[in-house]
Each structure stands twice: as C-alpha cells, then as structure tokens.
C-alpha cells in the first residue's frame, strides 16, 4: 500500500477525527524522518481534491470541510506601530504550535467526528472566570455581524480556553442578546501542557494552574513525586480536563524550581507557551558545518566590498542584519542600497537548520532573554554584517527621483564589507552636531549619513502624503537587574535615526514585493486589511461624543486628520486608543492584498531573515529569480505557512506581555499603596482597565471601589457615568491611581482611583524611575 493510500484509508475510516499531518505520521507509526513525506503526500491529495484542509491545517475528508475554511486574521497599526505596540494583538492567547489533537470523545459521546451543519458549527472556545463561555465561529460559518455563541457553564463539557470545538447552536431565548449553544465535541486541544504552583492538602497533591484558565486545582497523584516541594513551579501534562461534573487530573512532567527564584518566572512562561528554547543536536551540527565551510570568497556575487556601507543598530545589538549605502546621482536621483544578511546561503530548504527555523518562525524577545530563531553561530556570527569582514547579502538597489518616487529596482546576491558599525544614539548625536564627528567617523561616513537623512525624510514625507497612518503612542519598557527583577522603566523613543532606518527598510520591503509580484510569483506577503465598516461606524460615533466632526473615516486621510487634530489635546489618548481598537491585525499570507496602515498595495518582509522566517522564504524566491530557475509555486502550502508564522508571531508577543506582567506583579506586590499616573484603556460594567504612564503595568479599577457615586455603564460611548455632574470615566482618561493589591497566581493587579488626572504625559518625560531610551530594531 502506498503512503497516499494509507493516508486516505486513515482519513476515511469510521471514527476519524480531523488531525494535523504530523499526527497522521504518528498514527501510521512512521519514523520521525518520514513526517516531511507525509506533509507532501497530504498536499498532493488536497490538490487532487481527495482530502482537504480545514481550520488550523487539520486534515479532513472532503465532505466535512465546506463550512470550516480557515478564518482570515488581520493586524492593528502601521508597520512601525506594529513593532512599537506589538501590533495590538489583544489579550487572548492563541494557537500554541505544540498543541496536540484531543483524544477525548465528544461531549455527546459520539464515536465519529461531528460534521458542521446548519446548527453544528466549528469555533474556538473562551471560558470566563464564572464558568460559562463563548465560542467564536471559524471560517465561512461566521460573518462580520455574527455574534459569538454563548455556552452556559453546564454545557461547556471539558473544553478549555483556546480549544477548537464543535458547538450545537440552539434557538436563542427571547431575553438572550445572541445565540446559545452547547459543546458536543473537542476537535483539537490548544495544549495539554500547563504551568502552575504545587501544594498539598489532606494528604493529596495538587497544582494550581497559573492564570485564570481553571478555577479549581488539578490533582497530580502521589505527593512528593519528582521531589517536588510546596510552592514549586511545575509543568503539568493534563490527563483529564476538568468539567462541570468532575475535577481535572494531570501528571507533573517537570519541576521548574521554587516560586520567586530568579529565572523561574521566565522558564514558566517558556513552558506555558511552548516556546522552543533548545536547538536539536543535528541543527547545531548543521550550523557548525556551515561555519567551517564559509571562507569569505566572493565568487560570482556582486562585489560591493569597496563601497561605503554602514550598519545602524541598538548599542547592545549582537546581530547586524541590514546595512545601507546611498549615492546622489547626476540629475538629482538617488541610488539606495539596502543590504540584508543572506540567510538563504546558510539555511538550506529541508535541512536540520531549516526545520528548527520554521518551527520557531520568529525570534522571541522576552524581557530578560532572547530565544533566537537560529543558532548564534549563524545569527550572531557568519550571517551578521560585522564591520571589516566580508559578508554575504541579498541586496536591493533602488533608484528614486529627487522627490522620492522609486523608478527602478535591482536585486543581487552580493558581498559587502561594512565600513562602520554605528548605534542609533551616535547617529542622533551626529545629526545634532555633525562637525564634531568629522574626524571620528571620517568624511565618507559623515557624508553618507547626511545623504541618508535627506533621502529618508523625503521618503517619509511622501509616504505620509500617500495616506500612511502615523499613530504616535508612547511605549514604556521595564528595566531589570541581573536577577531579572524590575528596577524601573524607560520611555522608548522613535528618534530620527530610527526613522531613517525604518524608511529604508520599508522601501526595500515594498520594492522586493513589487519585483516578485510583477513576475507572477506566489510569496508570503505582509497584509493588513482595512478596518471593517462596523468598527469605523463605532469609532465615528465615539469621537463625535468627544466633539470631533469628521468626514467618512473609511478614508485613510480622514482617519489621519482625526489623529492629527487630537495629537495635542487632552483627549488624545481616548481618540488614539479608539483608533487602535478599530484597526485589524497584520498577518502573513499569499493573498494579493495590500497593507492598509502603510498605504502599500504590495508589501512583504525581506529585511530581517535572521529573526523572521517569512523573510527567509522571500530570500529564497529572490535566489530563484537571480538564478533564472522556476521557484516553487504551492499557494496552499504558503497559506498554511503564513498562518503558522502569524500564530507564532502572536504567541511570541503574548508570551512577552505575560512575562512582563508577571514581573510587574512581583514588583508592585512589594509596593501596595504606591501611586502612579495611568490611562483608561478599557471600560466595562465592572470597572476600568488602566495602563501606567511611567510603568507599563496593566490592571483593573473595580467599580465597587468607586464609592463617591453610583455608576452606570454605556457601551456605545465607552463610559462609566455617575449621577453627579462631571462624574464619569471614559476610554483614554488620565487618572492618578494607587496599587490596591496583586494576585501573583492569576497575574492580576488591582488599583484604586486617587484623583482624576488633568495632564497629558509629555514626550521624553523623565523622573526618578523613567528615562528615555532608544528603541531597538523590531521592524
């Protein structure tokens, strides 16, 4: 029997549940090195229409997929906003790559996989702290106006937040605002691995899972297993998920160490989110072999080693993945060279290094640790564009008119030798006092910096005039001591030096995307869809209540006009937060869509292959173009890879946010009663969500602590209003708050209002704890 026949037999068997290709390989009892063969066979069968993909790349019989196409996901914010504000991904934690297929039967006890139908729909479950939950529908089953399906607590089965479930939708009650339903099957578990705190009670062993996923502790068998001690942080594999009728049961798979010990908080987040933190031996060996073979020979590459080329990075950067050259041509045209580390030379398709890179899809930047996408011998060594050394690049050479219109693009495999490694701070100082740097940097480098500044500001002006959004929100980062504890915070500034590099990276990304698009090549684009009309209508109504008269906000120019009008007014935070909420999320996809926030019709990521896998795939396509070979053209495989990379990117962002929160909970737990300035970031009937101005702490002001009045909630205007005149709180308000309490287990901080603020935080503001610091390169 052929491999394809074996797959078809498995998928069509009675009782088959939709699973991923790697799980198919396990079910067929194939060795691990055959997993790639299974993926290829599945793709062939999908192309032939004999099986199909459903949501989350699950393999299903053709008959079960008509209503469960993968749902598109999108971005919030411009490409610079995306880096500064993590693309505003929200608080929901999605799709661990290590999620495992559920082995539990459906809630109704069925032995066969449930099929979507008129009242049986597929979606992702979200449980509330009170036990009930909601299912957000997937794919063509839902539309922009579709409400989430409400699931009563006694109808949730043993589903956990993030699980893909089949829900039977019942007729809504007359008093219910939306559809109600019950979970009839767990299609896929988001994860079976959780992190919590060990304790013993009445001779039994339990783990209280971190966060708010489970309200009751999980039984973990015999006390003292693995020499675990009370208050140790541990990793638990769930054997039986809790339900309304029974408690959960698990087994301890790893002891991380005592709660509060330095490093344990970071390790807890790494395990909770399934972040790979070790490279396989064969991948490390692959990297070492590549290092041994590298000899700096130029060969058939374009030799640019004699050009004046520089890198500009954060002062503490260890990998330099982009470099710049720039000439002013006769006639006033500009010739810009953007030289990007040639990772495709070192990371070959289907190699051990490639396997590790695609699994990670991105480097993860935690507050006190970086989990790189590639081993450091490559990322910080051979591929890094270190000064004075011959390094291989993929180079985009673009010609611009005097007013910044791109008129040509050349792509090359090149070799460069960087003349100078500069930090952002040095460039900012040079721009302030250029004459004082002439002797230190040399005339050629100084002249290059002058040209770079001039062209970058031309490109920036042109980009904004074309409708790119410019949303300036302050970003605060925590400072840590050597043990990983919070010591304070700093303001992240978007200085002119950052804007220079940003403009050139944006230009290169767009130029490469246009080059591939003109050749009809399928590639992973960075797409950002326009806000939905429903959200723009809500935004229009909200800003009207603040006194702003706008044209149709479906026009990006009207949207930017609104941002500009509010920039220096007290309610600017209210307006900017509301705009953020209206925007979608940028994702990777081969779909021919543009980038709304950048006002770009065709855009991709090309400039950071050391830390982003989509960039590496683009480099490989550029390789094929330069060699004149036909590049791979598997649209479906690209769509799957795009979803994977988008999920891994969001997983990294949420993990970083959770670790920051965990560290701030510990920090503020020792400072109960301490006061701070804060902004209202959310308004609900039960209280105000706030974020610190000088410290990036997020928490809740509970409505019951607002004892000066009786407050009512208005969802349309995002306000809590009292009966007394002027007694109201709304999105974007500035407050003076005090720390009321913390819950380390649930990662929650409670605040109380001290007074309503009247000031807007100034740019570059300093105090004893907060100092401006240049932002790193996260384009």
XYZ file of C-alpha atoms in Angstrom, residues 70 110 148 167 173 226 240 246 249 344 368 373 382 411-412 415 425 470 472 502 512 547 552 555 587 656 667 703 745:
29
model
C -9.711 28.848 7.835
C -20.223 10.207 19.699
C -20.258 34.710 19.485
C -20.895 23.545 19.112
C -34.058 32.743 24.265
C 9.865 14.127 41.280
C -8.262 14.601 32.197
C -15.559 16.378 37.668
C -6.288 15.259 36.698
C 19.389 31.593 2.479
C 15.350 39.129 30.161
C 15.181 31.562 15.538
C 28.630 34.272 9.904
C 18.150 42.550 -6.881
C 21.540 40.926 -6.346
C 29.278 40.572 -0.896
C 22.481 57.211 19.716
C 1.096 57.892 11.790
C 2.210 58.101 17.960
C 12.710 52.488 9.148
C 11.107 43.377 -3.343
C -16.707 66.860 19.882
C -16.148 59.337 6.413
C -10.966 57.441 4.064
C -0.632 38.724 9.037
C 6.448 38.620 26.211
C 7.375 44.374 41.713
C -16.450 49.622 40.063
C -1.275 33.255 40.718
